[in-house]
Amino acid sequence: MCLYMSSSSELKISNLLRKCSFKQLKQIHAFMVTTPLSQNIQISSAFLRRSTEFGTMEYPNLIFSQMGSVFNADITLWNAMIRGYAYNGPIERCISMFDEMLQSGLKPNNFTYPYVLNSCSAKGCFQKGQKLHCQIVKYGFESVSAVSNSLFHLYMKMPVASFDTCVMKNGKVNDARKMFDQMHVKPVELWNRMIFEYGNIGDVECARRFFDGMPKRDVVSWNSMISGYARVGNVVNARDLFEQMPEKNVVSWTTMIGAYGCSGDLETARKFFERMPCRNVVSWNSMISSYNQHGKFEEALDLFVRMQSEGVISDGFTFVSVLSACSHLGALEFGKWVHYLIKDWFQLGVIVGTTLIEMYAKCGDIDRAFTVFVKIGNKDVFCWNVMIKALAIHGRTEDAIKIFLLMQKMGLKLNDFTFSSALFACSHGGLVDEGRKIFDSMERDFGVSPKLEHFGCLIDLLSRNGHIEEAQCIVKEMPFDPDIAIWGALLGGCRVRSDFKLAKQVMQRVEELKTNESGVYVLSSNIHAFSGQWPEALSTREKMEEKKMWKKAGSSSLIYDHKDDTELLQETL
């Protein structure tokens, strides 16, 4: 590219900058530094701004640093750099450059603030954003559309904990509402955001007032309002709005499926599903999830089979729901088939992998569950917890404790469920010393305060293994009132030791709870029966009848399909 000095050079460069490549930009730069155009603030500003539009700030930063002090005192150049960092990153550099600009004595303008506010929102620097708001009011830029819009989104994104004066759960939305009311230009997207946010906190009355006051609505407006009603369980109003909609899309139909599904009206939810003119994977997931939520696991699996037959591509949410249904039904072969369908579950994430582990464990194949666990790359704490619990349930308590110790070596942050799982493993494996150590280390080494469930696991461990006196001491000293599980654990220890006196005392405390839990009464009766104390055993059974409590019969379910995985796959494709 060759440029010649003329009276139109400035215009030519301005036009070239709008569409030049990065290579051409450098040629323009070389031309500018050899001509008086390098002293033209407007051309320099346009050039610098264009240099920030190629995805990196290395070259613009070099240009900016080479500009003289006179140029560096121009706000348009600082704005160009601040804008560039806001778009290209690092975002924190956008904020720090704004601070440098203030320190140099420059006053921000209405073009500066939107980029800095958006960067504060992205980085979670909400206190900084609130301070900027004070500056904006001081300088009179609050009424500028771009500035007020950025302030609105800042407050919408701000967590409630960041509000010093927030005493209501909708305090965040109220602050955003103030910004909304001050805005002169309010596009439909902002109205929709207010409706969504009010619906999200359950204030459907305010959401509806916004909806009714909109000068213009789009399909998102209707969907947001319907979603708000669905969230609070107001299916009647959701249905009424749905019927009034001038235009419905797949989101509208799926929202109604979810609304009826959550309310338990699965029949109507299914009718909406069947009536949909067009379905996507979210629609299928919503219906399958609704079946799962209400224990209709076989219906969920049937719908998944139909989903496969219609060629709908499943996503991670689909597989989690279906594998969960398999877990509840003990449908191991179906679960294996679903596993086969997941072509690349590594990319679907740890949640799908964890659900696979849980499915195999609950269906009895602990070896395959462990194989999946080993193959998962970036395992989160929940995944480790599930594996520990699964191994413990299947009697591999030592392996469970090894996993627990490995978590510590890898520096993972252990949580409540981690210790519950580890203590559960100790209880089922009779690892008394190990259980004591784990319990004692909770608060001392990991800062996790033991909850009632942790005390329950420890008491169960001690009671099962004959340490009934120690268990009693813990019951007396723990900072919680014993629940039925605690008394049940102690009662189990009475059975081990044939301690009828303590068993009687425990049953007295159980009766004070006025619980309908039949398990402890059955255990008490069995303790007496085992020792030949039949009158006492009969008396306990009579108390159960008086309280109209019945022993729940154990049950299990298993889906058997004579087709192997290959035949089932061929049938559904």
Coordinates of C-alpha atoms in Angstrom, one line a residue:
M1 CA 0.0 0.0 0.0
C2 CA 1.4 3.4 -1.0
L3 CA 0.1 6.7 0.3
Y4 CA 1.1 10.2 -0.8
M5 CA 0.9 13.5 1.2
S6 CA -2.0 15.6 0.0
S7 CA -4.8 17.6 1.4
S8 CA -6.9 14.5 1.4
S9 CA -4.4 12.2 3.2
E10 CA -6.3 12.6 6.5
L11 CA -9.5 11.5 4.9
K12 CA -7.9 8.6 3.1
I13 CA -6.3 7.3 6.3
S14 CA -9.6 7.7 8.2
N15 CA -11.3 5.6 5.6
L16 CA -8.5 3.0 5.4
L17 CA -8.5 2.5 9.2
R18 CA -12.1 1.3 9.2
K19 CA -11.3 -1.8 7.1
C20 CA -7.5 -2.3 7.1
S21 CA -5.8 -5.5 8.1
F22 CA -3.2 -5.7 10.9
K23 CA -0.4 -5.7 8.3
Q24 CA -1.9 -2.6 6.6
L25 CA -2.3 -1.0 10.0
K26 CA 1.5 -1.2 10.5
Q27 CA 2.1 0.3 7.1
I28 CA -0.2 3.2 8.0
H29 CA 1.7 3.6 11.2
A30 CA 5.0 3.8 9.3
F31 CA 3.5 6.5 7.0
M32 CA 2.2 8.5 9.9
V33 CA 5.5 8.7 11.8
T34 CA 7.2 10.3 8.7
T35 CA 4.5 12.9 8.2
P36 CA 2.8 15.7 10.2
L37 CA -0.2 13.4 10.6
S38 CA 1.5 11.9 13.6
Q39 CA 0.7 15.1 15.4
N40 CA -3.0 15.0 14.5
I41 CA -4.9 14.0 17.7
Q42 CA -8.0 12.8 15.8
I43 CA -6.0 10.6 13.5
S44 CA -3.8 9.3 16.3
S45 CA -6.9 8.5 18.4
A46 CA -8.6 6.7 15.5
F47 CA -5.4 4.8 14.8
L48 CA -5.0 3.7 18.4
R49 CA -8.6 2.7 18.7
R50 CA -8.3 0.6 15.5
S51 CA -5.2 -1.1 16.8
T52 CA -7.2 -2.5 19.8
E53 CA -9.6 -4.3 17.5
F54 CA -7.3 -7.2 16.5
G55 CA -7.7 -9.2 19.7
T56 CA -4.5 -8.3 21.5
M57 CA -3.2 -5.2 23.5
E58 CA 0.5 -5.7 23.0
Y59 CA 0.8 -3.5 19.9
P60 CA -1.7 -0.8 21.1
N61 CA 0.2 -0.6 24.5
L62 CA 3.5 -0.1 22.6
I63 CA 1.9 2.7 20.5
F64 CA 0.4 4.4 23.6
S65 CA 3.6 4.3 25.5
Q66 CA 5.5 6.0 22.6
M67 CA 3.0 8.9 22.5
G68 CA 4.2 12.1 24.0
S69 CA 3.0 13.6 27.3
V70 CA 0.7 16.1 25.3
F71 CA -1.0 13.2 23.7
N72 CA -1.2 11.2 26.9
A73 CA -3.2 14.1 28.4
D74 CA -6.0 13.5 25.8
I75 CA -9.0 11.6 27.2
T76 CA -9.8 10.0 23.8
L77 CA -6.5 8.1 23.8
W78 CA -7.1 6.8 27.3
N79 CA -10.6 5.8 26.4
A80 CA -9.3 3.9 23.4
M81 CA -6.9 1.9 25.7
I82 CA -9.6 1.4 28.4
R83 CA -12.0 0.1 25.7
G84 CA -9.3 -2.2 24.3
Y85 CA -8.6 -3.8 27.6
A86 CA -12.3 -4.1 28.4
Y87 CA -12.7 -6.1 25.1
N88 CA -9.4 -8.0 24.9
G89 CA -8.3 -8.3 28.5
P90 CA -6.8 -8.6 30.9
I91 CA -10.0 -6.9 32.3
E92 CA -8.2 -5.9 35.5
R93 CA -5.9 -3.8 33.4
C94 CA -8.9 -1.8 32.2
I95 CA -9.7 -0.9 35.8
S96 CA -6.1 -0.1 36.7
M97 CA -5.7 2.0 33.7
F98 CA -8.8 4.0 34.7
D99 CA -7.1 4.6 38.1
E100 CA -3.9 5.7 36.3
M101 CA -5.9 8.2 34.2
L102 CA -7.4 9.7 37.4
Q103 CA -4.0 10.0 39.0
S104 CA -2.7 11.9 35.9
G105 CA -5.4 14.5 36.5
L106 CA -7.7 13.6 33.6
K107 CA -11.5 13.7 34.1
P108 CA -13.4 10.7 32.7
N109 CA -16.3 11.3 30.4
N110 CA -19.4 9.4 29.4
F111 CA -17.4 7.2 27.0
T112 CA -15.1 6.1 29.8
Y113 CA -17.5 4.8 32.4
P114 CA -19.4 2.1 30.5
Y115 CA -16.2 0.1 29.8
V116 CA -14.9 0.4 33.4
L117 CA -18.3 -0.5 34.9
N118 CA -18.7 -3.5 32.6
S119 CA -15.2 -4.6 33.7
C120 CA -16.1 -4.2 37.3
S121 CA -19.1 -6.4 36.7
A122 CA -17.1 -9.1 34.9
K123 CA -14.4 -9.2 37.6
G124 CA -16.8 -9.0 40.6
C125 CA -15.3 -5.6 41.8
F126 CA -18.7 -4.4 43.0
Q127 CA -17.5 -2.1 45.7
K128 CA -15.3 -0.4 43.0
G129 CA -18.4 -0.1 40.8
Q130 CA -20.4 1.5 43.6
K131 CA -17.6 4.1 44.1
L132 CA -17.7 4.8 40.4
H133 CA -21.5 5.3 40.7
C134 CA -20.8 8.1 43.2
Q135 CA -18.3 9.7 40.7
I136 CA -20.9 9.4 37.9
V137 CA -23.5 11.2 39.9
K138 CA -21.0 13.9 40.9
Y139 CA -20.0 14.5 37.2
G140 CA -23.6 14.4 36.0
F141 CA -23.3 11.3 33.7
E142 CA -26.0 9.2 35.3
S143 CA -28.6 10.2 32.7
V144 CA -26.4 9.1 29.8
S145 CA -28.0 6.0 28.3
A146 CA -24.8 3.9 27.9
V147 CA -23.7 4.8 31.5
S148 CA -27.0 4.1 33.1
N149 CA -27.3 0.8 31.2
S150 CA -23.9 -0.3 32.5
L151 CA -24.9 0.7 36.1
F152 CA -28.1 -1.3 35.7
H153 CA -26.2 -4.4 34.7
L154 CA -23.7 -3.9 37.5
Y155 CA -26.4 -3.9 40.2
M156 CA -28.2 -6.8 38.5
K157 CA -25.0 -8.9 38.7
M158 CA -24.1 -7.8 42.2
P159 CA -24.6 -10.5 44.9
V160 CA -26.9 -9.5 47.7
A161 CA -24.0 -9.8 50.2
S162 CA -22.4 -6.8 48.5
F163 CA -25.2 -4.5 49.5
D164 CA -24.4 -2.7 52.7
T165 CA -28.0 -1.6 53.3
C166 CA -29.8 -4.7 52.0
V167 CA -32.2 -6.1 54.5
M168 CA -34.7 -7.7 52.0
K169 CA -34.1 -10.6 49.7
N170 CA -35.1 -8.4 46.8
G171 CA -32.7 -5.6 47.8
K172 CA -30.5 -6.2 44.8
V173 CA -33.4 -5.9 42.4
N174 CA -34.7 -2.7 44.1
D175 CA -31.3 -1.0 43.6
A176 CA -31.4 -2.0 39.9
R177 CA -35.0 -0.8 39.8
K178 CA -33.8 2.7 40.9
M179 CA -31.4 2.7 37.9
F180 CA -34.1 1.5 35.6
D181 CA -36.5 4.3 36.7
Q182 CA -33.8 6.9 36.0
M183 CA -33.1 5.7 32.5
H184 CA -34.5 7.8 29.7
V185 CA -34.1 5.0 27.0
K186 CA -35.5 1.6 28.1
P187 CA -35.2 -1.0 25.4
V188 CA -37.4 -4.1 25.7
E189 CA -34.4 -6.1 26.9
L190 CA -34.2 -4.1 30.1
W191 CA -37.9 -4.6 30.7
N192 CA -37.5 -8.3 30.2
R193 CA -34.5 -8.4 32.6
M194 CA -36.6 -6.7 35.4
I195 CA -39.5 -9.1 34.8
F196 CA -37.1 -12.1 35.0
E197 CA -35.3 -10.8 38.1
Y198 CA -38.6 -10.2 40.0
G199 CA -39.8 -13.5 38.9
N200 CA -36.6 -15.1 40.0
I201 CA -37.0 -13.9 43.6
G202 CA -40.7 -14.9 43.6
D203 CA -42.2 -11.4 43.5
V204 CA -44.5 -12.1 40.6
E205 CA -46.8 -9.2 41.5
C206 CA -44.0 -6.7 40.7
A207 CA -43.0 -8.7 37.7
R208 CA -46.6 -8.6 36.4
R209 CA -46.7 -4.8 36.9
F210 CA -43.7 -4.4 34.7
F211 CA -45.1 -6.8 32.2
D212 CA -48.4 -4.9 32.0
G213 CA -46.6 -1.6 31.8
M214 CA -44.4 -2.5 28.9
P215 CA -44.8 -0.2 25.9
K216 CA -43.9 -3.1 23.7
R217 CA -43.4 -6.9 24.3
D218 CA -41.6 -9.6 22.6
V219 CA -41.7 -13.4 23.0
V220 CA -39.0 -13.2 25.8
S221 CA -41.3 -10.9 27.8
W222 CA -44.1 -13.4 27.7
N223 CA -41.8 -16.3 28.5
S224 CA -40.2 -14.4 31.4
M225 CA -43.5 -13.7 33.0
I226 CA -44.8 -17.3 32.5
S227 CA -41.5 -18.6 34.0
G228 CA -42.1 -16.4 37.0
Y229 CA -45.5 -17.8 37.6
A230 CA -44.2 -21.3 37.1
R231 CA -41.4 -20.7 39.6
V232 CA -43.9 -19.9 42.4
G233 CA -46.2 -22.8 41.3
N234 CA -49.0 -20.5 39.9
V235 CA -49.8 -22.8 37.0
V236 CA -53.2 -21.2 36.4
N237 CA -51.8 -17.8 35.6
A238 CA -49.0 -19.3 33.7
R239 CA -51.4 -21.2 31.6
D240 CA -53.6 -18.1 31.1
L241 CA -50.7 -16.1 29.8
F242 CA -49.6 -19.0 27.6
E243 CA -52.9 -19.1 25.9
Q244 CA -52.9 -15.3 25.3
M245 CA -49.4 -15.3 23.7
P246 CA -49.5 -14.0 20.2
E247 CA -46.5 -16.0 19.3
K248 CA -45.1 -19.1 21.1
N249 CA -41.7 -20.7 20.7
V250 CA -40.1 -23.9 22.0
V251 CA -39.2 -22.1 25.3
S252 CA -42.9 -21.2 25.9
W253 CA -44.0 -24.8 25.5
T254 CA -41.0 -26.2 27.6
T255 CA -41.8 -23.7 30.4
M256 CA -45.3 -25.0 30.6
I257 CA -44.1 -28.7 30.7
G258 CA -41.8 -27.7 33.6
A259 CA -44.6 -25.9 35.4
Y260 CA -47.0 -28.8 35.2
G261 CA -44.2 -31.3 36.0
C262 CA -43.2 -29.4 39.1
S263 CA -46.8 -29.3 40.3
G264 CA -47.1 -33.0 39.9
D265 CA -49.6 -32.9 37.0
L266 CA -47.6 -35.2 34.8
E267 CA -50.5 -36.1 32.6
T268 CA -51.0 -32.4 31.5
A269 CA -47.3 -31.9 31.2
R270 CA -47.2 -34.9 28.8
K271 CA -50.1 -33.5 26.8
F272 CA -48.2 -30.2 26.4
F273 CA -45.1 -32.2 25.4
E274 CA -47.1 -34.2 22.7
R275 CA -48.8 -31.0 21.4
M276 CA -45.5 -29.1 20.8
P277 CA -45.1 -28.2 17.2
C278 CA -41.3 -28.5 17.6
R279 CA -39.2 -30.0 20.4
N280 CA -35.6 -29.6 21.3
V281 CA -33.4 -31.5 23.7
V282 CA -34.4 -29.2 26.6
S283 CA -38.0 -30.1 26.0
W284 CA -37.2 -33.8 26.2
N285 CA -35.1 -33.3 29.3
S286 CA -37.8 -31.3 31.0
M287 CA -40.3 -34.2 30.6
I288 CA -37.8 -36.9 31.6
S289 CA -36.8 -34.8 34.6
S290 CA -40.4 -34.4 35.6
Y291 CA -41.0 -38.1 35.6
N292 CA -37.8 -38.6 37.7
Q293 CA -38.9 -36.0 40.3
H294 CA -42.1 -37.8 40.9
G295 CA -40.7 -41.4 41.0
K296 CA -42.0 -42.3 37.5
F297 CA -38.6 -43.8 36.6
E298 CA -39.9 -46.4 34.1
E299 CA -41.8 -43.7 32.2
A300 CA -38.6 -41.6 32.1
L301 CA -36.6 -44.5 30.5
D302 CA -39.4 -45.2 28.0
L303 CA -39.3 -41.6 26.9
F304 CA -35.6 -41.7 26.6
V305 CA -35.9 -44.8 24.3
R306 CA -38.3 -42.8 22.1
M307 CA -36.0 -39.9 22.2
Q308 CA -33.2 -42.1 20.7
S309 CA -35.6 -43.5 18.1
E310 CA -36.4 -40.0 16.9
G311 CA -32.8 -39.2 16.5
V312 CA -32.7 -36.4 19.1
I313 CA -29.1 -35.8 20.3
S314 CA -28.9 -36.1 24.1
D315 CA -26.8 -33.8 26.2
G316 CA -25.3 -34.1 29.7
F317 CA -28.6 -33.2 31.4
T318 CA -30.3 -36.0 29.5
F319 CA -27.8 -38.6 30.6
V320 CA -27.8 -37.5 34.2
S321 CA -31.6 -37.8 34.4
V322 CA -31.7 -41.2 32.7
L323 CA -28.8 -42.7 34.7
S324 CA -30.5 -41.5 37.8
A325 CA -33.6 -43.3 36.8
C326 CA -31.5 -46.5 36.2
S327 CA -30.0 -46.1 39.7
H328 CA -33.5 -46.0 41.3
L329 CA -34.7 -49.0 39.3
G330 CA -31.5 -51.1 39.6
A331 CA -31.6 -51.2 35.8
L332 CA -28.0 -52.2 35.2
E333 CA -28.3 -53.4 31.6
F334 CA -30.2 -50.3 30.6
G335 CA -27.5 -48.2 32.4
K336 CA -24.8 -50.0 30.5
W337 CA -26.6 -49.2 27.2
V338 CA -26.8 -45.5 28.2
H339 CA -23.1 -45.6 29.0
Y340 CA -22.5 -47.0 25.5
L341 CA -24.5 -44.2 24.0
I342 CA -22.3 -41.6 25.7
K343 CA -19.7 -41.3 23.0
D344 CA -17.4 -38.9 24.9
W345 CA -18.5 -38.6 28.5
F346 CA -15.1 -37.1 29.3
Q347 CA -16.1 -33.9 27.5
L348 CA -19.6 -33.9 29.1
G349 CA -18.0 -33.2 32.4
V350 CA -17.5 -34.7 35.9
I351 CA -21.3 -34.5 36.7
V352 CA -22.1 -37.2 34.1
G353 CA -19.1 -39.2 35.2
T354 CA -20.2 -39.1 38.8
T355 CA -23.7 -40.1 37.9
L356 CA -22.3 -43.1 36.0
I357 CA -20.3 -44.1 39.2
E358 CA -23.5 -43.8 41.2
M359 CA -25.5 -45.8 38.7
Y360 CA -23.1 -48.7 38.6
A361 CA -22.7 -48.7 42.4
K362 CA -26.4 -48.7 43.1
C363 CA -27.0 -51.4 40.5
G364 CA -24.4 -53.6 42.2
D365 CA -21.4 -53.3 39.9
I366 CA -18.9 -51.6 42.2
D367 CA -15.9 -52.7 40.1
R368 CA -17.2 -50.9 37.0
A369 CA -18.1 -47.9 39.2
F370 CA -14.5 -47.7 40.4
T371 CA -13.2 -48.0 36.8
V372 CA -15.2 -45.0 35.7
F373 CA -13.9 -43.1 38.8
V374 CA -10.3 -43.8 37.8
K375 CA -10.9 -42.6 34.2
I376 CA -12.4 -39.2 35.2
G377 CA -9.8 -36.6 34.8
N378 CA -10.7 -33.5 36.8
K379 CA -12.7 -35.0 39.6
D380 CA -14.4 -32.6 42.0
V381 CA -15.0 -33.2 45.7
F382 CA -18.5 -34.5 45.2
C383 CA -17.2 -37.2 42.8
W384 CA -14.7 -38.4 45.4
N385 CA -17.4 -38.4 48.1
V386 CA -19.7 -40.5 46.0
M387 CA -16.9 -43.1 45.4
I388 CA -16.1 -43.3 49.1
K389 CA -19.8 -43.9 50.0
A390 CA -20.2 -46.4 47.2
L391 CA -17.2 -48.4 48.3
A392 CA -18.4 -48.4 51.9
I393 CA -21.9 -49.6 51.0
H394 CA -20.4 -52.5 49.1
G395 CA -18.2 -53.6 52.0
R396 CA -14.9 -52.2 50.7
T397 CA -14.3 -50.0 53.7
E398 CA -10.6 -50.1 53.6
D399 CA -10.6 -48.9 50.0
A400 CA -13.0 -46.2 50.9
I401 CA -10.6 -44.9 53.6
K402 CA -7.7 -45.1 51.2
I403 CA -9.7 -42.8 48.8
F404 CA -10.4 -40.5 51.7
L405 CA -6.7 -40.3 52.6
L406 CA -5.7 -39.8 48.9
M407 CA -8.1 -36.8 48.8
Q408 CA -6.1 -35.2 51.6
K409 CA -2.7 -35.9 49.9
M410 CA -4.1 -34.2 46.7
G411 CA -5.0 -31.1 48.6
L412 CA -8.7 -31.2 48.0
K413 CA -11.0 -29.2 50.3
L414 CA -12.9 -31.8 52.3
N415 CA -16.6 -30.9 53.1
D416 CA -19.4 -32.2 55.4
F417 CA -20.3 -35.0 53.0
T418 CA -16.7 -36.1 52.7
F419 CA -16.5 -36.8 56.5
S420 CA -20.0 -38.3 56.6
S421 CA -18.9 -40.8 53.9
A422 CA -15.6 -41.6 55.6
L423 CA -17.3 -42.1 59.0
F424 CA -20.0 -44.2 57.3
A425 CA -17.2 -46.4 55.9
C426 CA -15.6 -46.7 59.3
S427 CA -18.9 -47.7 60.9
H428 CA -19.6 -50.4 58.3
G429 CA -16.1 -51.7 58.5
G430 CA -15.6 -51.6 62.2
L431 CA -12.7 -49.3 62.0
V432 CA -13.0 -47.7 65.4
D433 CA -9.6 -46.1 65.8
E434 CA -9.7 -44.7 62.3
G435 CA -13.2 -43.4 62.9
R436 CA -12.1 -41.6 66.0
K437 CA -9.1 -40.0 64.3
I438 CA -11.3 -38.8 61.4
F439 CA -13.9 -37.3 63.7
D440 CA -11.3 -35.6 65.8
S441 CA -9.5 -34.1 62.8
M442 CA -12.7 -32.5 61.3
E443 CA -12.6 -29.2 63.2
R444 CA -9.0 -29.4 64.3
D445 CA -7.3 -29.9 61.0
F446 CA -9.9 -29.0 58.4
G447 CA -12.2 -26.4 60.0
V448 CA -15.3 -28.4 59.5
S449 CA -17.7 -28.3 62.4
P450 CA -19.3 -31.7 63.1
K451 CA -23.0 -31.8 62.5
L452 CA -25.6 -34.1 64.0
E453 CA -25.1 -36.6 61.2
H454 CA -21.4 -36.9 62.0
F455 CA -22.1 -37.5 65.6
G456 CA -24.6 -40.1 64.5
C457 CA -22.0 -41.9 62.4
L458 CA -19.5 -41.9 65.3
I459 CA -22.0 -43.1 67.8
D460 CA -23.1 -45.9 65.4
L461 CA -19.5 -46.9 65.0
L462 CA -18.8 -47.1 68.7
S463 CA -22.1 -48.8 69.5
R464 CA -21.7 -51.4 66.8
N465 CA -18.3 -52.4 68.2
G466 CA -19.2 -52.6 71.9
H467 CA -18.0 -49.1 73.0
I468 CA -21.4 -48.3 74.4
E469 CA -20.1 -46.2 77.4
E470 CA -18.0 -44.0 75.1
A471 CA -21.0 -43.6 72.8
Q472 CA -23.2 -42.6 75.8
C473 CA -20.7 -39.9 76.8
I474 CA -20.7 -38.4 73.3
V475 CA -24.5 -38.3 73.3
K476 CA -24.4 -36.4 76.6
E477 CA -21.7 -34.0 75.5
M478 CA -22.6 -33.2 71.9
P479 CA -24.1 -29.8 71.2
F480 CA -27.2 -31.2 69.6
D481 CA -30.4 -32.9 70.9
P482 CA -30.3 -36.6 70.0
D483 CA -32.7 -37.5 67.1
I484 CA -34.2 -40.9 66.3
A485 CA -31.1 -42.0 64.4
I486 CA -28.8 -41.4 67.5
W487 CA -31.1 -43.3 69.8
G488 CA -31.4 -46.1 67.2
A489 CA -27.6 -46.3 67.0
L490 CA -27.4 -46.6 70.8
L491 CA -30.1 -49.2 70.8
G492 CA -28.1 -51.2 68.3
G493 CA -25.2 -51.2 70.8
C494 CA -27.6 -52.4 73.5
R495 CA -28.3 -55.4 71.3
V496 CA -24.6 -56.2 70.9
R497 CA -24.1 -56.0 74.6
S498 CA -27.6 -57.4 75.6
D499 CA -27.9 -54.3 77.9
F500 CA -31.6 -54.4 78.7
K501 CA -31.4 -51.6 81.3
L502 CA -29.9 -49.1 78.8
A503 CA -32.3 -50.3 76.1
K504 CA -35.2 -49.5 78.3
Q505 CA -33.8 -46.0 79.0
V506 CA -33.3 -45.4 75.3
M507 CA -36.8 -46.5 74.5
Q508 CA -38.1 -44.0 77.1
R509 CA -36.3 -41.2 75.3
V510 CA -37.6 -42.4 71.9
E511 CA -41.2 -42.2 73.2
E512 CA -40.5 -38.6 74.2
L513 CA -39.8 -37.8 70.6
K514 CA -43.3 -39.0 69.6
T515 CA -41.9 -40.3 66.4
N516 CA -43.6 -42.7 64.0
E517 CA -40.4 -44.4 63.2
S518 CA -41.0 -48.2 63.6
G519 CA -37.3 -49.3 63.2
V520 CA -36.3 -48.6 66.9
Y521 CA -39.4 -50.4 68.2
V522 CA -38.7 -53.5 66.0
L523 CA -35.1 -53.4 67.2
S524 CA -36.1 -53.2 70.9
S525 CA -38.5 -56.1 70.4
N526 CA -35.9 -58.2 68.7
I527 CA -33.4 -57.5 71.5
H528 CA -35.8 -59.0 74.1
A529 CA -36.9 -61.8 71.8
F530 CA -33.2 -62.7 71.1
S531 CA -32.7 -63.1 74.9
G532 CA -35.9 -65.1 75.4
Q533 CA -37.7 -62.2 77.1
W534 CA -40.9 -62.8 75.2
P535 CA -43.3 -60.7 77.4
E536 CA -41.1 -57.6 76.9
A537 CA -40.9 -58.3 73.2
L538 CA -44.7 -58.7 72.9
S539 CA -45.2 -55.5 75.0
T540 CA -43.0 -53.5 72.5
R541 CA -45.0 -54.9 69.6
E542 CA -48.3 -53.9 71.3
K543 CA -47.0 -50.4 71.7
M544 CA -46.4 -50.3 67.9
E545 CA -50.0 -51.4 67.3
E546 CA -51.3 -48.7 69.7
K547 CA -49.3 -46.1 67.8
K548 CA -50.4 -47.6 64.5
M549 CA -46.8 -48.2 63.4
W550 CA -46.0 -51.0 61.1
K551 CA -42.7 -52.5 60.1
K552 CA -42.0 -51.5 56.5
A553 CA -41.3 -54.5 54.4
G554 CA -38.0 -54.5 52.5
S555 CA -38.3 -54.3 48.7
S556 CA -36.1 -54.0 45.7
S557 CA -36.7 -53.6 42.0
L558 CA -34.9 -54.9 39.0
I559 CA -35.5 -54.3 35.3
Y560 CA -34.8 -57.3 33.2
D561 CA -34.6 -57.0 29.5
H562 CA -33.9 -60.2 27.4
K563 CA -32.3 -58.1 24.7
D564 CA -28.7 -57.5 24.9
D565 CA -27.2 -54.0 24.5
T566 CA -26.6 -54.4 20.8
E567 CA -30.2 -55.5 20.0
L568 CA -31.6 -52.7 22.1
L569 CA -29.4 -50.2 20.3
Q570 CA -30.4 -51.5 16.9
E571 CA -34.0 -51.3 17.8
T572 CA -33.9 -47.7 18.8
L573 CA -31.8 -46.4 16.0

